[in-house]
GROMACS .gro file of C-alpha atoms in nm:
model
  437
    1MET     CA    1   0.852   3.106   3.773
    2ILE     CA    2   1.199   2.978   3.679
    3GLU     CA    3   1.193   2.748   3.979
    4ASN     CA    4   0.854   2.609   3.876
    5LEU     CA    5   0.984   2.553   3.524
    6ARG     CA    6   1.290   2.374   3.662
    7VAL     CA    7   1.073   2.151   3.879
    8ASN     CA    8   0.841   2.069   3.589
    9ILE     CA    9   1.133   1.983   3.359
   10LYS     CA   10   1.289   1.764   3.629
   11LYS     CA   11   0.954   1.589   3.675
   12VAL     CA   12   0.928   1.517   3.302
   13VAL     CA   13   1.284   1.389   3.256
   14THR     CA   14   1.252   1.154   3.553
   15ASP     CA   15   0.911   1.022   3.447
   16LYS     CA   16   0.964   0.737   3.200
   17ASP     CA   17   0.603   0.745   3.085
   18SER     CA   18   0.627   1.117   3.006
   19LEU     CA   19   0.948   1.059   2.810
   20THR     CA   20   0.790   0.773   2.616
   21LEU     CA   21   0.483   0.989   2.551
   22TRP     CA   22   0.700   1.264   2.407
   23MET     CA   23   0.897   1.019   2.196
   24ASN     CA   24   0.570   0.898   2.046
   25ASN     CA   25   0.464   1.258   1.984
   26LEU     CA   26   0.795   1.326   1.815
   27LEU     CA   27   0.758   1.012   1.601
   28VAL     CA   28   0.429   1.150   1.468
   29LEU     CA   29   0.602   1.480   1.389
   30TYR     CA   30   0.897   1.294   1.232
   31VAL     CA   31   0.672   1.101   0.993
   32PHE     CA   32   0.477   1.416   0.904
   33LEU     CA   33   0.806   1.584   0.810
   34LEU     CA   34   0.939   1.287   0.610
   35PRO     CA   35   0.805   1.415   0.275
   36ILE     CA   36   0.858   1.783   0.366
   37SER     CA   37   1.193   1.853   0.535
   38GLN     CA   38   1.486   1.615   0.565
   39THR     CA   39   1.681   1.859   0.785
   40ILE     CA   40   1.409   1.924   1.044
   41LYS     CA   41   1.321   1.555   1.037
   42SER     CA   42   1.680   1.475   1.138
   43THR     CA   43   1.658   1.721   1.428
   44VAL     CA   44   1.339   1.552   1.549
   45PHE     CA   45   1.506   1.211   1.541
   46SER     CA   46   1.804   1.346   1.736
   47LEU     CA   47   1.564   1.465   2.007
   48MET     CA   48   1.401   1.121   2.012
   49VAL     CA   49   1.740   0.955   2.062
   50LEU     CA   50   1.822   1.202   2.341
   51LEU     CA   51   1.495   1.118   2.520
   52PHE     CA   52   1.557   0.748   2.455
   53ILE     CA   53   1.889   0.776   2.639
   54VAL     CA   54   1.753   0.997   2.919
   55ARG     CA   55   1.470   0.748   2.980
   56GLY     CA   56   1.732   0.491   3.081
   57ASP     CA   57   1.744   0.112   3.048
   58VAL     CA   58   1.883   0.167   2.699
   59LEU     CA   59   2.047  -0.174   2.669
   60SER     CA   60   1.734  -0.344   2.795
   61HIS     CA   61   1.520  -0.170   2.532
   62ILE     CA   62   1.771  -0.247   2.258
   63LYS     CA   63   1.784  -0.613   2.361
   64GLY     CA   64   1.404  -0.624   2.358
   65ALA     CA   65   1.393  -0.479   2.006
   66MET     CA   66   1.665  -0.715   1.889
   67LYS     CA   67   1.444  -1.014   1.961
   68ASN     CA   68   1.241  -0.910   1.658
   69LYS     CA   69   1.350  -1.085   1.336
   70ILE     CA   70   1.289  -0.781   1.117
   71VAL     CA   71   1.498  -0.557   1.343
   72GLN     CA   72   1.773  -0.820   1.332
   73ALA     CA   73   1.757  -0.829   0.951
   74PHE     CA   74   1.818  -0.453   0.924
   75LEU     CA   75   2.107  -0.478   1.169
   76TYR     CA   76   2.268  -0.758   0.964
   77PHE     CA   77   2.233  -0.542   0.652
   78PHE     CA   78   2.414  -0.256   0.823
   79ILE     CA   79   2.687  -0.488   0.951
   80ALA     CA   80   2.734  -0.626   0.598
   81TYR     CA   81   2.819  -0.275   0.474
   82LEU     CA   82   3.057  -0.225   0.767
   83VAL     CA   83   3.233  -0.554   0.697
   84GLY     CA   84   3.247  -0.466   0.327
   85MET     CA   85   3.479  -0.181   0.420
   86LEU     CA   86   3.752  -0.440   0.489
   87TRP     CA   87   3.814  -0.503   0.118
   88SER     CA   88   3.717  -0.160  -0.007
   89GLU     CA   89   3.985   0.075  -0.138
   90ASN     CA   90   3.766   0.387  -0.156
   91LEU     CA   91   3.701   0.425   0.217
   92SER     CA   92   3.547   0.773   0.199
   93GLU     CA   93   3.284   0.651  -0.048
   94GLY     CA   94   3.236   0.339   0.161
   95PHE     CA   95   3.158   0.540   0.473
   96LEU     CA   96   2.901   0.741   0.278
   97TRP     CA   97   2.720   0.419   0.192
   98VAL     CA   98   2.748   0.292   0.550
   99LYS     CA   99   2.583   0.619   0.658
  100SER     CA  100   2.310   0.573   0.398
  101VAL     CA  101   2.205   0.233   0.531
  102LYS     CA  102   2.231   0.332   0.899
  103TYR     CA  103   1.872   0.458   0.877
  104GLY     CA  104   1.762   0.097   0.898
  105LEU     CA  105   1.883   0.101   1.260
  106TYR     CA  106   1.621   0.366   1.340
  107LEU     CA  107   1.381   0.074   1.361
  108ILE     CA  108   1.540  -0.019   1.695
  109VAL     CA  109   1.429   0.313   1.848
  110PHE     CA  110   1.091   0.329   1.673
  111TYR     CA  111   0.999  -0.028   1.763
  112SER     CA  112   1.107   0.019   2.125
  113ILE     CA  113   0.895   0.327   2.191
  114ILE     CA  114   0.581   0.300   1.979
  115ASP     CA  115   0.255   0.273   2.168
  116GLY     CA  116  -0.029   0.096   1.985
  117ARG     CA  117  -0.258   0.396   2.036
  118TYR     CA  118  -0.022   0.601   1.821
  119ILE     CA  119  -0.037   0.372   1.516
  120ASP     CA  120  -0.314   0.560   1.338
  121LYS     CA  121  -0.164   0.895   1.436
  122VAL     CA  122   0.168   0.803   1.270
  123ILE     CA  123   0.003   0.673   0.953
  124GLY     CA  124  -0.225   0.978   0.942
  125ALA     CA  125   0.074   1.209   0.988
  126PHE     CA  126   0.244   1.069   0.678
  127ILE     CA  127  -0.075   1.106   0.474
  128LEU     CA  128  -0.116   1.464   0.602
  129GLY     CA  129   0.247   1.543   0.516
  130MET     CA  130   0.187   1.416   0.164
  131LEU     CA  131  -0.131   1.626   0.141
  132VAL     CA  132   0.072   1.936   0.226
  133SER     CA  133   0.326   1.839  -0.041
  134GLU     CA  134   0.049   1.782  -0.293
  135LEU     CA  135  -0.113   2.121  -0.223
  136VAL     CA  136   0.224   2.292  -0.278
  137SER     CA  137   0.276   2.086  -0.595
  138TYR     CA  138  -0.058   2.194  -0.740
  139GLY     CA  139   0.007   2.550  -0.625
  140MET     CA  140   0.328   2.546  -0.830
  141LEU     CA  141   0.154   2.384  -1.127
  142PHE     CA  142  -0.124   2.645  -1.140
  143GLY     CA  143   0.103   2.943  -1.078
  144ILE     CA  144  -0.027   3.014  -0.727
  145MET     CA  145   0.308   2.937  -0.564
  146PRO     CA  146   0.663   2.992  -0.694
  147TRP     CA  147   0.880   2.708  -0.823
  148ASN     CA  148   1.147   2.803  -0.572
  149LEU     CA  149   1.057   2.948  -0.231
  150SER     CA  150   1.329   3.111  -0.022
  151ILE     CA  151   1.269   3.352   0.266
  152GLY     CA  152   1.549   3.524   0.454
  153GLY     CA  153   1.810   3.299   0.298
  154ILE     CA  154   1.623   2.984   0.401
  155ASN     CA  155   1.523   2.761   0.110
  156PHE     CA  156   1.184   2.602   0.186
  157TYR     CA  157   1.152   2.410  -0.138
  158GLU     CA  158   1.271   2.402  -0.497
  159ALA     CA  159   1.123   2.212  -0.790
  160TYR     CA  160   1.341   1.943  -0.944
  161THR     CA  161   1.309   2.130  -1.273
  162ILE     CA  162   1.071   2.395  -1.403
  163ASN     CA  163   0.738   2.233  -1.501
  164ASP     CA  164   0.811   1.932  -1.277
  165PRO     CA  165   0.622   2.022  -0.956
  166SER     CA  166   0.795   1.800  -0.699
  167PRO     CA  167   0.839   2.054  -0.418
  168PHE     CA  168   1.024   1.895  -0.126
  169LEU     CA  169   1.153   1.561  -0.255
  170HIS     CA  170   1.341   1.442  -0.563
  171HIS     CA  171   1.074   1.358  -0.819
  172ILE     CA  172   1.158   0.987  -0.801
  173HIS     CA  173   1.084   0.980  -0.427
  174TYR     CA  174   0.784   1.209  -0.456
  175GLY     CA  175   0.614   0.999  -0.722
  176VAL     CA  176   0.669   0.677  -0.527
  177ALA     CA  177   0.544   0.838  -0.203
  178LEU     CA  178   0.228   0.949  -0.384
  179VAL     CA  179   0.171   0.592  -0.499
  180LEU     CA  180   0.201   0.468  -0.141
  181VAL     CA  181  -0.054   0.724  -0.021
  182VAL     CA  182  -0.295   0.623  -0.297
  183MET     CA  183  -0.265   0.258  -0.190
  184MET     CA  184  -0.307   0.338   0.181
  185LEU     CA  185  -0.617   0.549   0.122
  186SER     CA  186  -0.766   0.300  -0.122
  187GLN     CA  187  -0.744   0.029   0.143
  188LYS     CA  188  -0.916   0.259   0.394
  189VAL     CA  189  -1.195   0.350   0.153
  190ILE     CA  190  -1.263  -0.013   0.063
  191TYR     CA  191  -1.221  -0.187   0.399
  192SER     CA  192  -1.227   0.060   0.689
  193LYS     CA  193  -1.531   0.152   0.898
  194GLN     CA  194  -1.478   0.525   0.854
  195ASN     CA  195  -1.793   0.734   0.809
  196ILE     CA  196  -1.910   0.811   0.458
  197VAL     CA  197  -1.801   1.178   0.472
  198MET     CA  198  -1.445   1.082   0.564
  199LYS     CA  199  -1.437   0.821   0.288
  200PHE     CA  200  -1.559   1.082   0.041
  201PHE     CA  201  -1.268   1.315   0.123
  202MET     CA  202  -1.024   1.025   0.110
  203ALA     CA  203  -1.160   0.933  -0.234
  204ILE     CA  204  -1.099   1.290  -0.352
  205PHE     CA  205  -0.742   1.272  -0.220
  206ILE     CA  206  -0.692   0.942  -0.405
  207VAL     CA  207  -0.796   1.107  -0.732
  208THR     CA  208  -0.583   1.421  -0.684
  209ALA     CA  209  -0.281   1.221  -0.568
  210THR     CA  210  -0.313   0.988  -0.868
  211LEU     CA  211  -0.323   1.287  -1.102
  212ASN     CA  212  -0.025   1.437  -0.920
  213ILE     CA  213   0.179   1.124  -0.995
  214PHE     CA  214   0.142   1.191  -1.366
  215VAL     CA  215   0.204   1.567  -1.368
  216THR     CA  216   0.548   1.513  -1.209
  217GLY     CA  217   0.844   1.373  -1.397
  218GLY     CA  218   0.937   1.066  -1.195
  219ARG     CA  219   0.906   0.762  -1.421
  220THR     CA  220   0.971   0.543  -1.118
  221GLY     CA  221   0.638   0.665  -0.979
  222TYR     CA  222   0.458   0.562  -1.299
  223MET     CA  223   0.621   0.219  -1.290
  224THR     CA  224   0.551   0.169  -0.917
  225PHE     CA  225   0.187   0.269  -0.967
  226LEU     CA  226   0.147   0.011  -1.244
  227LEU     CA  227   0.324  -0.266  -1.053
  228LEU     CA  228   0.136  -0.209  -0.728
  229LEU     CA  229  -0.203  -0.198  -0.898
  230SER     CA  230  -0.113  -0.522  -1.072
  231PHE     CA  231  -0.017  -0.671  -0.734
  232LEU     CA  232  -0.347  -0.558  -0.583
  233SER     CA  233  -0.548  -0.711  -0.866
  234ILE     CA  234  -0.372  -1.045  -0.814
  235SER     CA  235  -0.352  -1.058  -0.434
  236TYR     CA  236  -0.633  -0.849  -0.282
  237LEU     CA  237  -0.897  -0.769  -0.544
  238LYS     CA  238  -0.906  -1.085  -0.752
  239LYS     CA  239  -1.277  -1.063  -0.830
  240TYR     CA  240  -1.227  -0.707  -0.954
  241ALA     CA  241  -0.915  -0.790  -1.157
  242ILE     CA  242  -1.070  -0.712  -1.498
  243GLU     CA  243  -1.218  -0.384  -1.374
  244LEU     CA  244  -0.884  -0.288  -1.221
  245VAL     CA  245  -0.695  -0.363  -1.543
  246LEU     CA  246  -0.941  -0.145  -1.734
  247ALA     CA  247  -0.900   0.129  -1.473
  248ILE     CA  248  -0.521   0.113  -1.510
  249MET     CA  249  -0.550   0.146  -1.887
  250LEU     CA  250  -0.790   0.437  -1.845
  251VAL     CA  251  -0.565   0.621  -1.599
  252PHE     CA  252  -0.259   0.590  -1.822
  253SER     CA  253  -0.459   0.691  -2.131
  254VAL     CA  254  -0.600   1.000  -1.960
  255ALA     CA  255  -0.256   1.088  -1.820
  256TYR     CA  256  -0.105   1.060  -2.167
  257SER     CA  257  -0.374   1.290  -2.304
  258ILE     CA  258  -0.369   1.564  -2.040
  259SER     CA  259  -0.015   1.566  -1.900
  260PRO     CA  260   0.250   1.702  -2.141
  261LEU     CA  261   0.525   1.597  -1.899
  262PHE     CA  262   0.399   1.237  -1.881
  263LYS     CA  263   0.363   1.226  -2.260
  264ASP     CA  264   0.715   1.362  -2.298
  265LYS     CA  265   0.852   1.099  -2.055
  266VAL     CA  266   0.679   0.822  -2.251
  267THR     CA  267   0.829   0.954  -2.574
  268GLN     CA  268   1.176   0.977  -2.417
  269THR     CA  269   1.145   0.622  -2.287
  270GLN     CA  270   1.044   0.489  -2.629
  271GLU     CA  271   1.337   0.667  -2.795
  272SER     CA  272   1.580   0.544  -2.527
  273ILE     CA  273   1.465   0.184  -2.569
  274SER     CA  274   1.500   0.212  -2.946
  275GLY     CA  275   1.852   0.347  -2.898
  276LEU     CA  276   1.942   0.054  -2.672
  277PHE     CA  277   1.836  -0.200  -2.934
  278SER     CA  278   2.001  -0.028  -3.228
  279LYS     CA  279   2.311  -0.167  -3.398
  280GLU     CA  280   2.530   0.039  -3.162
  281PRO     CA  281   2.354   0.067  -2.821
  282GLU     CA  282   2.312   0.426  -2.701
  283PHE     CA  283   2.417   0.466  -2.337
  284ASP     CA  284   2.394   0.844  -2.306
  285THR     CA  285   2.018   0.891  -2.262
  286SER     CA  286   1.859   0.887  -1.915
  287LEU     CA  287   1.742   0.527  -1.959
  288GLY     CA  288   2.053   0.438  -2.157
  289ILE     CA  289   2.285   0.548  -1.873
  290ARG     CA  290   2.105   0.312  -1.637
  291ALA     CA  291   2.119   0.028  -1.889
  292GLY     CA  292   2.490   0.092  -1.943
  293ILE     CA  293   2.559   0.086  -1.570
  294TYR     CA  294   2.369  -0.243  -1.539
  295TYR     CA  295   2.562  -0.393  -1.832
  296TYR     CA  296   2.906  -0.304  -1.698
  297ALA     CA  297   2.804  -0.378  -1.337
  298PHE     CA  298   2.729  -0.738  -1.427
  299GLU     CA  299   3.072  -0.765  -1.585
  300ILE     CA  300   3.214  -0.671  -1.243
  301VAL     CA  301   2.984  -0.920  -1.070
  302LYS     CA  302   3.117  -1.202  -1.290
  303GLU     CA  303   3.465  -1.134  -1.154
  304ASN     CA  304   3.357  -1.084  -0.790
  305PRO     CA  305   3.040  -1.290  -0.740
  306ILE     CA  306   3.062  -1.397  -0.374
  307ILE     CA  307   3.157  -1.094  -0.162
  308GLY     CA  308   3.171  -0.816  -0.423
  309VAL     CA  309   3.425  -0.538  -0.459
  310GLY     CA  310   3.364  -0.365  -0.125
  311SER     CA  311   3.125  -0.105   0.016
  312GLY     CA  312   3.291   0.192  -0.154
  313ASP     CA  313   3.434   0.060  -0.479
  314SER     CA  314   3.141  -0.040  -0.698
  315MET     CA  315   3.115   0.270  -0.918
  316ASP     CA  316   3.494   0.304  -0.935
  317GLU     CA  317   3.517  -0.050  -1.072
  318ILE     CA  318   3.228   0.004  -1.315
  319LYS     CA  319   3.386   0.321  -1.452
  320LYS     CA  320   3.722   0.147  -1.499
  321ILE     CA  321   3.575  -0.085  -1.762
  322THR     CA  322   3.329   0.166  -1.913
  323PRO     CA  323   3.453   0.329  -2.238
  324GLN     CA  324   3.528   0.700  -2.197
  325LYS     CA  325   3.280   0.790  -2.470
  326TRP     CA  326   2.994   0.713  -2.229
  327ASN     CA  327   3.030   1.037  -2.033
  328GLY     CA  328   2.688   0.995  -1.875
  329ILE     CA  329   2.792   0.677  -1.697
  330HIS     CA  330   3.119   0.831  -1.579
  331SER     CA  331   2.926   1.121  -1.422
  332GLN     CA  332   2.698   0.898  -1.214
  333PRO     CA  333   2.747   0.866  -0.836
  334HIS     CA  334   2.567   0.532  -0.798
  335GLU     CA  335   2.414   0.238  -0.984
  336HIS     CA  336   2.050   0.361  -0.983
  337ASN     CA  337   1.936   0.028  -0.843
  338GLN     CA  338   1.973  -0.069  -0.477
  339PHE     CA  339   1.962  -0.443  -0.546
  340LEU     CA  340   2.232  -0.418  -0.812
  341SER     CA  341   2.438  -0.188  -0.590
  342VAL     CA  342   2.436  -0.442  -0.306
  343LEU     CA  343   2.527  -0.722  -0.548
  344VAL     CA  344   2.828  -0.533  -0.688
  345LYS     CA  345   2.945  -0.407  -0.348
  346LEU     CA  346   2.883  -0.715  -0.134
  347GLY     CA  347   2.823  -0.997  -0.380
  348ILE     CA  348   2.574  -1.280  -0.347
  349VAL     CA  349   2.635  -1.290   0.029
  350GLY     CA  350   2.536  -0.926   0.072
  351LEU     CA  351   2.237  -0.954  -0.158
  352SER     CA  352   2.116  -1.259   0.040
  353ILE     CA  353   2.140  -1.054   0.360
  354PHE     CA  354   1.937  -0.778   0.193
  355PHE     CA  355   1.675  -1.025   0.070
  356ASN     CA  356   1.650  -1.159   0.424
  357ILE     CA  357   1.482  -0.831   0.522
  358TYR     CA  358   1.203  -0.901   0.272
  359TYR     CA  359   1.182  -1.264   0.379
  360GLN     CA  360   1.136  -1.170   0.745
  361ILE     CA  361   0.874  -0.908   0.658
  362PHE     CA  362   0.665  -1.137   0.439
  363ARG     CA  363   0.670  -1.417   0.697
  364TYR     CA  364   0.599  -1.183   0.991
  365LYS     CA  365   0.282  -1.261   1.185
  366GLN     CA  366   0.047  -0.963   1.210
  367ASP     CA  367  -0.314  -1.049   1.293
  368GLU     CA  368  -0.457  -0.704   1.221
  369LYS     CA  369  -0.529  -0.711   0.848
  370ASP     CA  370  -0.503  -0.338   0.785
  371LEU     CA  371  -0.161  -0.323   0.952
  372ARG     CA  372  -0.049  -0.630   0.758
  373PHE     CA  373  -0.153  -0.444   0.443
  374ILE     CA  374   0.050  -0.135   0.546
  375MET     CA  375   0.354  -0.355   0.611
  376ILE     CA  376   0.336  -0.535   0.275
  377ILE     CA  377   0.233  -0.243   0.056
  378THR     CA  378   0.506  -0.018   0.202
  379THR     CA  379   0.767  -0.289   0.152
  380LEU     CA  380   0.662  -0.346  -0.209
  381THR     CA  381   0.649   0.028  -0.276
  382ILE     CA  382   1.007   0.068  -0.152
  383ALA     CA  383   1.118  -0.244  -0.343
  384PHE     CA  384   0.980  -0.108  -0.670
  385GLY     CA  385   1.112   0.241  -0.596
  386ILE     CA  386   1.470   0.126  -0.542
  387LEU     CA  387   1.474  -0.051  -0.878
  388THR     CA  388   1.580   0.287  -1.021
  389THR     CA  389   1.739   0.461  -0.723
  390GLN     CA  390   1.905   0.387  -0.389
  391PHE     CA  391   1.902   0.453  -0.015
  392ASN     CA  392   2.147   0.740  -0.038
  393LEU     CA  393   1.896   1.027  -0.041
  394ARG     CA  394   1.756   0.983   0.312
  395PHE     CA  395   1.393   0.915   0.228
  396PHE     CA  396   1.306   0.559   0.130
  397LEU     CA  397   1.479   0.383   0.419
  398PRO     CA  398   1.347   0.614   0.696
  399LEU     CA  399   0.998   0.587   0.547
  400TRP     CA  400   1.023   0.209   0.530
  401VAL     CA  401   1.132   0.160   0.892
  402ALA     CA  402   0.879   0.413   1.026
  403MET     CA  403   0.590   0.234   0.854
  404LEU     CA  404   0.725  -0.104   0.963
  405ALA     CA  405   0.747   0.011   1.325
  406VAL     CA  406   0.377   0.094   1.341
  407SER     CA  407   0.264  -0.209   1.140
  408MET     CA  408   0.468  -0.469   1.332
  409ILE     CA  409   0.288  -0.419   1.662
  410SER     CA  410  -0.067  -0.451   1.794
  411ARG     CA  411  -0.298  -0.161   1.871
  412GLU     CA  412  -0.324  -0.313   2.217
  413ARG     CA  413   0.046  -0.259   2.289
  414LYS     CA  414   0.111  -0.002   2.561
  415THR     CA  415   0.450   0.154   2.621
  416ILE     CA  416   0.282   0.448   2.799
  417VAL     CA  417   0.122   0.301   3.111
  418ASN     CA  418   0.041   0.562   3.373
  419ILE     CA  419  -0.072   0.850   3.151
  420LYS     CA  420  -0.424   0.870   3.015
  421LEU     CA  421  -0.401   0.962   2.647
  422ASP     CA  422  -0.625   1.230   2.506
  423ASP     CA  423  -0.623   1.297   2.131
  424ASN     CA  424  -0.667   1.673   2.165
  425THR     CA  425  -0.387   1.700   2.421
  426GLN     CA  426  -0.155   1.489   2.208
  427LEU     CA  427  -0.232   1.700   1.900
  428LEU     CA  428  -0.151   2.018   2.094
  429GLN     CA  429   0.175   1.866   2.216
  430ILE     CA  430   0.276   1.754   1.866
  431VAL     CA  431   0.198   2.093   1.711
  432SER     CA  432   0.380   2.272   1.996
  433ALA     CA  433   0.686   2.054   1.945
  434GLY     CA  434   0.679   2.126   1.571
  435VAL     CA  435   0.654   2.502   1.624
  436PHE     CA  436   0.935   2.491   1.882
  437ILE     CA  437   1.169   2.294   1.654
   0.00000   0.00000   0.00000
């Protein structure tokens, strides 16, 4: 038996198609875990890298991926952070930020391995992962599940705060991820050729996910929802623009009426804005802290406009010129805005390199309209999300590159050549891998 197992393992590790098959299976599992477990997700990626190396021809595959302009753009962004270490005094902080943007390099692996027949599996896995998160969220909200679940010393999830049912992710990330799922499913309901029963269930998920956005406390999710719906009304649903505007107003009105948390966030926002425009601006509220960081950050930018202050020094420099009375600002680890953070750290040069990623994505040729939609809507979702947070929490950047990897290619692309794919077999393999890990 052991000998047979050894022979089978040797056969798999020497069969490049089998290795590529398993990397695709693991990518599906990775994307499913993105909104659920950052730790297990990292283990899955490590296994993918191991298989990527074992498969061989690593340099050839990397060179092939590097011919893609979007892959190049993410590499340049990473290099910009590395180079920014040269004039950074706080090297330990700088290395943390280099690590935070390294996730953009995952695109090299994802793009190299993805088979076109796995595109829908990967997208479906993310939607399914979000459905699991949503069921847990509603379970917490209705008292069916605890707000903090730990078994045997292992913490499975913990709400951001009591009465804010964001189970696995920070509520900023969770709200934005829900918005992305709503947009993905809406596109499928309107344009796909799915049967009517499947569209019915997707429509139900759209409604429950939309409600879930407003019973959690992430104001970034509310803002992203509004901005993306506005984008859709202008770019994709022009003839339904008036109806969509009315629907937006209705959704926000209903949310304000039925969600105490959303109503409280609206009230806090109004009070924070009033405090900012008072005779003496108030920089100690949640919104005020962000506004204060932006104000003092631009003072730093004026002094270091071209190449910034270095990859690790931005918050140190901001705090140097921030009055001590603004304790909230002094307690913050980052600028709460990825674009501003890049500008302070790496100046106009670094920000131009970051914008090049968006430029390459928007000019990228993708003939399959639904995949083009996934590419653009994911990119905009991340862009709006990082207006109030950054890439340092290991979710937005991995999500972005995973969705780009499957939307940059054609469904006709085959990286698995000599193995006949069977959906049931692949599902069993993916589930088995998940259970094993």
